[in-house]
PDB file of C-alpha atoms in Angstrom:
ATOM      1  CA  UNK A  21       2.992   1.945  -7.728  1.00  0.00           C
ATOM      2  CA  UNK A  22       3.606   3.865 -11.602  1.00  0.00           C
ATOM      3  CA  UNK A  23       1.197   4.279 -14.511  1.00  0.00           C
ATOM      4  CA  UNK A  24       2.983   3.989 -17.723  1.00  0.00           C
ATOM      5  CA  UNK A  25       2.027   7.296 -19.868  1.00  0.00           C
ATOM      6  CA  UNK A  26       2.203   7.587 -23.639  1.00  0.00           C
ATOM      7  CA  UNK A  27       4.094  10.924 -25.154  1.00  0.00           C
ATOM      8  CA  UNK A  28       4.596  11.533 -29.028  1.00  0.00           C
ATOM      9  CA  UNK A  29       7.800  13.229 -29.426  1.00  0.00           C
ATOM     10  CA  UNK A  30       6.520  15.093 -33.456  1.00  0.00           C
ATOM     11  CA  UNK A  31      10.163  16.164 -35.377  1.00  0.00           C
ATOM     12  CA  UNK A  32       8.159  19.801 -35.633  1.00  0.00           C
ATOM     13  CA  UNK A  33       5.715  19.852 -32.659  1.00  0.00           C
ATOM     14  CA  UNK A  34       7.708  19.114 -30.262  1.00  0.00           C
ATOM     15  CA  UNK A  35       5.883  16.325 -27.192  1.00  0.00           C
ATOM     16  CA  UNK A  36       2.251  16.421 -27.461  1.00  0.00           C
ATOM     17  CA  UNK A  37       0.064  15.040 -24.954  1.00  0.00           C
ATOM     18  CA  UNK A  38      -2.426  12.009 -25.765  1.00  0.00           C
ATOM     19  CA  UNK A  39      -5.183  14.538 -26.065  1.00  0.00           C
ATOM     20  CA  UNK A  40      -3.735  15.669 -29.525  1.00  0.00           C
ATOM     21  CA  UNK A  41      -3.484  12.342 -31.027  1.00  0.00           C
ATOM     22  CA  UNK A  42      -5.609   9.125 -29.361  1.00  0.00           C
ATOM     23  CA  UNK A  43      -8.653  10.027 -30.819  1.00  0.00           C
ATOM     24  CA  UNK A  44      -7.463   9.820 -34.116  1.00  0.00           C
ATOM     25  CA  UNK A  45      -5.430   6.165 -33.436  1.00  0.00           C
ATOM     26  CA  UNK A  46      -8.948   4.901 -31.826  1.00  0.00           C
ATOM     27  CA  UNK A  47     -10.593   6.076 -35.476  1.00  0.00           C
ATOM     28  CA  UNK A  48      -8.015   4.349 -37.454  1.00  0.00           C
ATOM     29  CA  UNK A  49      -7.257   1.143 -35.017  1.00  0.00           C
ATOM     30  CA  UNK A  50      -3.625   1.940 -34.216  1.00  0.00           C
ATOM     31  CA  UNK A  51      -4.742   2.336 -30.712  1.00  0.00           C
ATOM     32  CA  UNK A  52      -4.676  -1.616 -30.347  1.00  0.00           C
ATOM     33  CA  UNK A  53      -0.709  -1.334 -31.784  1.00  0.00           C
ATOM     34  CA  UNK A  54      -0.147   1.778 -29.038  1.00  0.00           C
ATOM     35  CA  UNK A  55      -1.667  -0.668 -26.226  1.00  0.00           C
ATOM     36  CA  UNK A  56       0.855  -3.691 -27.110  1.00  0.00           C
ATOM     37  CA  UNK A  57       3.786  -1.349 -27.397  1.00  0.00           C
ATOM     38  CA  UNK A  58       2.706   0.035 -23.890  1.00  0.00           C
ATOM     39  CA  UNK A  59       2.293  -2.988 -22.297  1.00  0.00           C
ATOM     40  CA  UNK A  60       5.587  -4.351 -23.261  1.00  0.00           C
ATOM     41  CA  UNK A  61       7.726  -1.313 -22.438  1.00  0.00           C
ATOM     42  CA  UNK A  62       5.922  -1.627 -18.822  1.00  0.00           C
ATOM     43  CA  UNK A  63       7.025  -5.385 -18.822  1.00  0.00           C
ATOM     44  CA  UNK A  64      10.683  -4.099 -19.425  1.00  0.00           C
ATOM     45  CA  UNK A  65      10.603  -1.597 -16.784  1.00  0.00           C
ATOM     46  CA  UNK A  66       9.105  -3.812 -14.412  1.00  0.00           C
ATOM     47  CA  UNK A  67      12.212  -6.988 -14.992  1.00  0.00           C
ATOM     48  CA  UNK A  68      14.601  -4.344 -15.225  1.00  0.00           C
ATOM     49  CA  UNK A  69      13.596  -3.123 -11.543  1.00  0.00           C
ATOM     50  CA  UNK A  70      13.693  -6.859 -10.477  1.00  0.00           C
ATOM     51  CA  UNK A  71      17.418  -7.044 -12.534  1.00  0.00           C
ATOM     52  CA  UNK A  72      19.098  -4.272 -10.430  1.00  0.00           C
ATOM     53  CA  UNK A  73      17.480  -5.566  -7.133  1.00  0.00           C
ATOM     54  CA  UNK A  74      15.495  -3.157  -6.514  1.00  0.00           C
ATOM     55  CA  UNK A  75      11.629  -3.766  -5.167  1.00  0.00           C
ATOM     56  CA  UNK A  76       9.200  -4.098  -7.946  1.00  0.00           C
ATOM     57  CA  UNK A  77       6.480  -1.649  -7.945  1.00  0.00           C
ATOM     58  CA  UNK A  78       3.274  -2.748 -10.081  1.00  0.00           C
ATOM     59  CA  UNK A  79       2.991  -0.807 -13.239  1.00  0.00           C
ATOM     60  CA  UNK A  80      -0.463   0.041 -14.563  1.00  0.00           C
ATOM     61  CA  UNK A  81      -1.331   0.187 -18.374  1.00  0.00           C
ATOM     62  CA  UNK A  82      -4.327   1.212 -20.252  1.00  0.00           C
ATOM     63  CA  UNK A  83      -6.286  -1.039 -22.169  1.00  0.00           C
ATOM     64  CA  UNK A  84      -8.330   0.305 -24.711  1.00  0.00           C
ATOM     65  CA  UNK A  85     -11.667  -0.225 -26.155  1.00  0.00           C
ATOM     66  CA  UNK A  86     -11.054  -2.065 -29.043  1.00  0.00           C
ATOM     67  CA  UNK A  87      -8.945  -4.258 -27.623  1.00  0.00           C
ATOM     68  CA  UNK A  88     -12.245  -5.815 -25.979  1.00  0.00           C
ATOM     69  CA  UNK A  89     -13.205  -7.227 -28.999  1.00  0.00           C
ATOM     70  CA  UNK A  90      -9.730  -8.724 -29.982  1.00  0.00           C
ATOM     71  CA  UNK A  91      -9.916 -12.661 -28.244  1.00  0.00           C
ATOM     72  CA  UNK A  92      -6.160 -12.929 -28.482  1.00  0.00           C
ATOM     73  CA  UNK A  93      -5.043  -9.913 -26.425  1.00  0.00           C
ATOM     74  CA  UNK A  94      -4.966 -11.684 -23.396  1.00  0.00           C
ATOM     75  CA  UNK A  95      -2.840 -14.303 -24.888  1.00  0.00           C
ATOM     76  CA  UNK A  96      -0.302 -11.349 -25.825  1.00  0.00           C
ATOM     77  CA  UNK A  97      -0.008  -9.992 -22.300  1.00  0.00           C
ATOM     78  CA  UNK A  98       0.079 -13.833 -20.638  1.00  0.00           C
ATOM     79  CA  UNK A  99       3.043 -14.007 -23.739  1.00  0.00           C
ATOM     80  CA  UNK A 100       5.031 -10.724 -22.152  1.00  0.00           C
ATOM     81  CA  UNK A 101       4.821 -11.805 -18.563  1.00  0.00           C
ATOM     82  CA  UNK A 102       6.070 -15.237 -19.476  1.00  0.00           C
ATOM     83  CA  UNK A 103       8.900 -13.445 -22.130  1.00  0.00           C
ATOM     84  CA  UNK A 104       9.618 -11.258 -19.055  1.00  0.00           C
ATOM     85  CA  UNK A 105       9.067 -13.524 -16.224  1.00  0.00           C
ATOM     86  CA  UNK A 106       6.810 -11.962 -14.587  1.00  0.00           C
ATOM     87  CA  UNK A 107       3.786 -12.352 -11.903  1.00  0.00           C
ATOM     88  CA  UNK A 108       0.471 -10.995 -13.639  1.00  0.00           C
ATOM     89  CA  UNK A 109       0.077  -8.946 -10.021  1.00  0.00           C
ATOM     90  CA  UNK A 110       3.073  -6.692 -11.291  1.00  0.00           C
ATOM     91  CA  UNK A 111       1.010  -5.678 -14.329  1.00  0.00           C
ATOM     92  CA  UNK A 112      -2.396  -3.870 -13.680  1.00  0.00           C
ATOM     93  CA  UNK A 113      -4.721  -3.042 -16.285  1.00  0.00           C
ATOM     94  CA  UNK A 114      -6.977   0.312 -16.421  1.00  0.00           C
ATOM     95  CA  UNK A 115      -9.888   0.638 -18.502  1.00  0.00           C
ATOM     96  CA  UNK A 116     -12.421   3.729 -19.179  1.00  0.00           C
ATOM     97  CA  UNK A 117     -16.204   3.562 -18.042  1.00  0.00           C
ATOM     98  CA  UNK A 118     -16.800   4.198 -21.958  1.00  0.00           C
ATOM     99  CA  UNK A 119     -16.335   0.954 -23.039  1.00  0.00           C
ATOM    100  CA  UNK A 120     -19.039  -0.139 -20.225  1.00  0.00           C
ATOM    101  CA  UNK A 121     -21.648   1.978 -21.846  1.00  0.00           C
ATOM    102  CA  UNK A 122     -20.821   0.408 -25.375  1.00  0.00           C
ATOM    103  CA  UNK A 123     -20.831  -3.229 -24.936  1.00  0.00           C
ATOM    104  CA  UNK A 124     -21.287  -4.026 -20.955  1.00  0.00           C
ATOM    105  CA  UNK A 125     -21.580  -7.953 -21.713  1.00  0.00           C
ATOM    106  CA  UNK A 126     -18.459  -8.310 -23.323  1.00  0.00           C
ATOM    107  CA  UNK A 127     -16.452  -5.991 -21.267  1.00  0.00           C
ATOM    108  CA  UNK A 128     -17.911  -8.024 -17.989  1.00  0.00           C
ATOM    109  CA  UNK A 129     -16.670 -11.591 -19.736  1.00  0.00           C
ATOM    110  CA  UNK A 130     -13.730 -10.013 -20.500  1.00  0.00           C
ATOM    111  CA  UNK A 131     -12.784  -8.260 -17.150  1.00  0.00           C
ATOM    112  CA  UNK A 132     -13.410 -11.515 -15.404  1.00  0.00           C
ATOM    113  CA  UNK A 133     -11.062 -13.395 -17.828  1.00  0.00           C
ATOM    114  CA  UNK A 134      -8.304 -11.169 -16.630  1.00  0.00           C
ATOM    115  CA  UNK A 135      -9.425 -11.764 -13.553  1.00  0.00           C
ATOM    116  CA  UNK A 136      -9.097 -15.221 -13.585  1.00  0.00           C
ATOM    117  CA  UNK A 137      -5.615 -14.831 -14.978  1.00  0.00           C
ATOM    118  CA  UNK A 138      -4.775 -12.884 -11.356  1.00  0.00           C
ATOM    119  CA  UNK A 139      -4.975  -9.320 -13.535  1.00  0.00           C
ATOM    120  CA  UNK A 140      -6.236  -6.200 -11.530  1.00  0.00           C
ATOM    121  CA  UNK A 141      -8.507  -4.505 -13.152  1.00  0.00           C
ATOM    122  CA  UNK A 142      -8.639  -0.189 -12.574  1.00  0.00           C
ATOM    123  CA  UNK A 143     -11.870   1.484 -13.561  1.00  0.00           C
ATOM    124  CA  UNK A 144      -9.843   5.220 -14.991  1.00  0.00           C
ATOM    125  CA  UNK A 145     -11.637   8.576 -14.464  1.00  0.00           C
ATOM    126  CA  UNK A 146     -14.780   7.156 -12.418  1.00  0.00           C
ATOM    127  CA  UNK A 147     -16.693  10.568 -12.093  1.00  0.00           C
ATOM    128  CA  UNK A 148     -15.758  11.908 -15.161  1.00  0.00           C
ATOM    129  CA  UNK A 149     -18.433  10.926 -17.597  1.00  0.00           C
ATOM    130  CA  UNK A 150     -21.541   8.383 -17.425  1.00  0.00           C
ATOM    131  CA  UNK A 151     -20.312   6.914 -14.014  1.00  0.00           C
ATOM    132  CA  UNK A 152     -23.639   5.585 -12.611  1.00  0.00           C
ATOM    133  CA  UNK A 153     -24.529   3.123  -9.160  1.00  0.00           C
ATOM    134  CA  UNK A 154     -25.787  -0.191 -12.422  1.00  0.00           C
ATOM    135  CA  UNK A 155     -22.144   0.133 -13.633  1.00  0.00           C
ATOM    136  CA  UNK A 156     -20.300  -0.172  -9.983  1.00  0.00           C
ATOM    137  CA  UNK A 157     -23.062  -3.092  -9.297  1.00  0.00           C
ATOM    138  CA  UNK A 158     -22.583  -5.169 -12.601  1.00  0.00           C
ATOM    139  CA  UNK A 159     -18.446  -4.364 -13.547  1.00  0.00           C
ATOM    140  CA  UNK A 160     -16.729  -6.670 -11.983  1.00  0.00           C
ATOM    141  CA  UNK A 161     -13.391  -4.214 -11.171  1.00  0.00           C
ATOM    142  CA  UNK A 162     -11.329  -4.097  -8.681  1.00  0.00           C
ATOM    143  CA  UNK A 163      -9.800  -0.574  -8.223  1.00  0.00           C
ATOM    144  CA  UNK A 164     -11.651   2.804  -8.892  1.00  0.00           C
ATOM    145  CA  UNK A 165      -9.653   5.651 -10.188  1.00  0.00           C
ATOM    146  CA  UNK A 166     -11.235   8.961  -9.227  1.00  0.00           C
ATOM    147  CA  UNK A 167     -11.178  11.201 -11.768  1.00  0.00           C
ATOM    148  CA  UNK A 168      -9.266  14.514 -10.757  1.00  0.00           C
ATOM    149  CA  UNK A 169     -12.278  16.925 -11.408  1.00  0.00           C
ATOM    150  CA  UNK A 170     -13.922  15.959  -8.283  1.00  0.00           C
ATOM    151  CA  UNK A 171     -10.402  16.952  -6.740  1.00  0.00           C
ATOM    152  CA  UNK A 172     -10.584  20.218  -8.170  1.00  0.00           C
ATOM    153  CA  UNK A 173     -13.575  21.126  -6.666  1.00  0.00           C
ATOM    154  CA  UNK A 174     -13.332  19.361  -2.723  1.00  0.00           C
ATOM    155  CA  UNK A 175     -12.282  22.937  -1.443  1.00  0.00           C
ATOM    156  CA  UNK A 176     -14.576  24.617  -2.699  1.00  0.00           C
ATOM    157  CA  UNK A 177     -17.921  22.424  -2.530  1.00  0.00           C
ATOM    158  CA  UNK A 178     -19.347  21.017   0.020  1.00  0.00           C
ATOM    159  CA  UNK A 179     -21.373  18.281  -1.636  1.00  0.00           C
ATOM    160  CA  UNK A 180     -18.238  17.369  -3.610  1.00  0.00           C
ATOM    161  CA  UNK A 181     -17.156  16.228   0.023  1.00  0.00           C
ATOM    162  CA  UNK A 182     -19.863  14.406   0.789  1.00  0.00           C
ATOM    163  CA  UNK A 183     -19.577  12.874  -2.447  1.00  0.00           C
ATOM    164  CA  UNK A 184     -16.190  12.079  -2.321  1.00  0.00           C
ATOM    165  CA  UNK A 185     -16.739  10.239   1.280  1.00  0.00           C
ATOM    166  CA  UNK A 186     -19.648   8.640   0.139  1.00  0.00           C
ATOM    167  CA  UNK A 187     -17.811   6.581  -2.554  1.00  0.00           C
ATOM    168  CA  UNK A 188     -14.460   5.968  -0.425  1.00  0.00           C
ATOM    169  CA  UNK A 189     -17.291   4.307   2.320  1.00  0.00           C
ATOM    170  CA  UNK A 190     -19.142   2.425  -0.938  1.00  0.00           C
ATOM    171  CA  UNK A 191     -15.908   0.901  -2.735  1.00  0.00           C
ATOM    172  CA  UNK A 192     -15.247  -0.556   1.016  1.00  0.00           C
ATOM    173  CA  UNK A 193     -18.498  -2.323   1.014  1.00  0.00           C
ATOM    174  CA  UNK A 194     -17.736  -3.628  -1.968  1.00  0.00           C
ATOM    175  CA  UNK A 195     -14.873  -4.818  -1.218  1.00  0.00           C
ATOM    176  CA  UNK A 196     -13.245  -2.614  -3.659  1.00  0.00           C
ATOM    177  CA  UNK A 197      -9.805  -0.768  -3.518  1.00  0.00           C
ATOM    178  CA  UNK A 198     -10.236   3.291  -4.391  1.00  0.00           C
ATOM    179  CA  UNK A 199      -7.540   5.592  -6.029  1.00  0.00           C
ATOM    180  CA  UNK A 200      -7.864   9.315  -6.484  1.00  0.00           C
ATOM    181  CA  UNK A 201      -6.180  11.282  -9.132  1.00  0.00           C
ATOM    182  CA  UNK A 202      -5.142  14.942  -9.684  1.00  0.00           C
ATOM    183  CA  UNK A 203      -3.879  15.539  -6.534  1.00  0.00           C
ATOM    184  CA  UNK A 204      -1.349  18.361  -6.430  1.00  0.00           C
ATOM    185  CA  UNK A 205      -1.475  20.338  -2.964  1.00  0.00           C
ATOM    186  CA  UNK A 206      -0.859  19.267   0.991  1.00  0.00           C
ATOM    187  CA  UNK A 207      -4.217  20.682   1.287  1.00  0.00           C
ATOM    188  CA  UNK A 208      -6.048  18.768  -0.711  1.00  0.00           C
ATOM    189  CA  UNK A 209      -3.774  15.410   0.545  1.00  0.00           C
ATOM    190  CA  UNK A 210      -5.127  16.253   3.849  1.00  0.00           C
ATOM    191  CA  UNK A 211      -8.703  16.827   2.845  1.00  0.00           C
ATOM    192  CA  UNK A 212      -8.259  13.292   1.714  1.00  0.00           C
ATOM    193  CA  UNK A 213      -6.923  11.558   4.355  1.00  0.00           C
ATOM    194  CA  UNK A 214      -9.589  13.187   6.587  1.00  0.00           C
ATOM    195  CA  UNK A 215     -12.038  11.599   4.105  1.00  0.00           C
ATOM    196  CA  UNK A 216     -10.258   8.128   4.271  1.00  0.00           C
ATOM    197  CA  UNK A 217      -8.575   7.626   1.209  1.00  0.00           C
ATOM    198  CA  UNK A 218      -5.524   5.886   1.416  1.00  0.00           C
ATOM    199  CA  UNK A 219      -4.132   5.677  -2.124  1.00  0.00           C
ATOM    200  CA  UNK A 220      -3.495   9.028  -4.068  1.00  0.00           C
ATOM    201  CA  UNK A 221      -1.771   9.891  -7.296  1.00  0.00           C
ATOM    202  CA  UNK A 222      -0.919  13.072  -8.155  1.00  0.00           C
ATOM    203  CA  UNK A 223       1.664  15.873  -9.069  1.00  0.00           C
ATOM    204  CA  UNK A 224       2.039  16.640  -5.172  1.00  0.00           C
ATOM    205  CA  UNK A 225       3.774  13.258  -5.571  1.00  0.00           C
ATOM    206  CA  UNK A 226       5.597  13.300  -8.717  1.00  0.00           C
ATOM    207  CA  UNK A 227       5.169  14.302 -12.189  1.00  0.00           C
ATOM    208  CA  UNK A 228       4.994  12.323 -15.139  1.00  0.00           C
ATOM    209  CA  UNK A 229       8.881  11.788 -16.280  1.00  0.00           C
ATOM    210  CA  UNK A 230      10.775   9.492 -18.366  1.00  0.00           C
ATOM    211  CA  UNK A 231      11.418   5.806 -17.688  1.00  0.00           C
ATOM    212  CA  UNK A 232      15.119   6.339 -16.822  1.00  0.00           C
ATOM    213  CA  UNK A 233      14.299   9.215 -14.243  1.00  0.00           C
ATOM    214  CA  UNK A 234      11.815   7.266 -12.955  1.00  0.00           C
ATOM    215  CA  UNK A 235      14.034   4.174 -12.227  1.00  0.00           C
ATOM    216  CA  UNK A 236      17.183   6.543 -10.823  1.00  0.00           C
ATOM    217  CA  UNK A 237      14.344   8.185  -8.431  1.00  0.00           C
ATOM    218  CA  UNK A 238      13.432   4.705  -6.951  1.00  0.00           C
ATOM    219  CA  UNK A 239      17.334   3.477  -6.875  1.00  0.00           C
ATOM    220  CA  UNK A 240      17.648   6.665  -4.798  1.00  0.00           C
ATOM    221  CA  UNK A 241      14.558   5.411  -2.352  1.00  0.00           C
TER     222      UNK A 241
END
């Protein structure tokens, strides 16, 4: 599987990462615009995989906040899957544990909407903020996406460890699916493994590259 990534290519600052400009589209609501354009480029890239014959891979796509509280954004992405003609298993959806804290109610009617609709739903950076045992026993996800800081600190801590294992061995009672992030070393692939993870993303894997490069890397598969 791919995430889809967002870059802003300034005329004088050159590419600047989403950490220099989201905050500022979630103040002034062109995050909701970002989210559509995102979702539709993914839709391209996924029928254009399907086009040259290749095997799809599911694309995820964040979803932000705001967009909870818009009733037609579901409509929009059922609209691109039918525009696109695709399955809505091809297109998963990643949200932030943020938007739990601020309205849990409507993000739980919401998430099981998509759900409904045959939508994953990915729980981003679980570890990274306010992550707590009412939200993983209310939110009705699917996938959790570790948040890389716990990677960062398996080889040195202990307790981050047991932590780690702990949650792989909770999302499987669950009956939840577990992703970590930040991975970027055969050591710390390993470390995983021995812990049970199955699913990793990471720069030991690839790094985040344009949609072209990423398309010639899987014709090349």
């Amino acid at each position: 599987a791919a995430e889809a990534l967002v870059r802003w290519i300034h005329p004088n600052q050159g590419m600047l990462r989403p950490d220099k400009f989201m905050a500022i589209f979630e103040k002034n609501g062109f995050i909701a615009r970002l989210d559509h354009y995102m979702w539709e480029e993914a839709c391209k890239f996924l029928s254009s995989q399907r086009d040259r014959g290749l095997p799809v891979i599911p694309i995820s796509v964040n979803m932000s906040r705001l967009n909870l509280y818009d009733t037609g954004f579901i409509e929009i992405l059922q609209g691109l899957l039918r525009k696109y003609n695709l399955k809505s298993s091809m297109l998963k959806l990643e949200i932030t544990e943020s938007a739990y804290i601020e309205n849990p109610q409507q993000l739980i009617k919401v998430l099981k909407r998509l759900q409904a609709y045959g939508f994953q739903v990915m729980m981003d950076d679980f570890g990274s903020g306010y992550s707590s045992l009412d939200m993983l026993k209310n939110l009705p996800v699917d996938v959790l996406k570790i948040d890389m800081s716990f990677v960062h600190e398996l080889e040195k801590s202990p307790r981050a460890a047991i932590i780690m294992k702990s949650i792989i061995q909770m999302t499987k009672w669950l009956e939840m699916d577990i992703i970590v992030e930040g991975v970027e070393t055969k050591e710390q692939l390993d470390l995983l493994t021995e812990l049970g993870c199955r699913k990793i993303q990471g720069y030991y894997f690839a790094r985040p590259m344009p949609s072209g490069d990423c398309m010639e890397m899987l014709e090349n598969l």
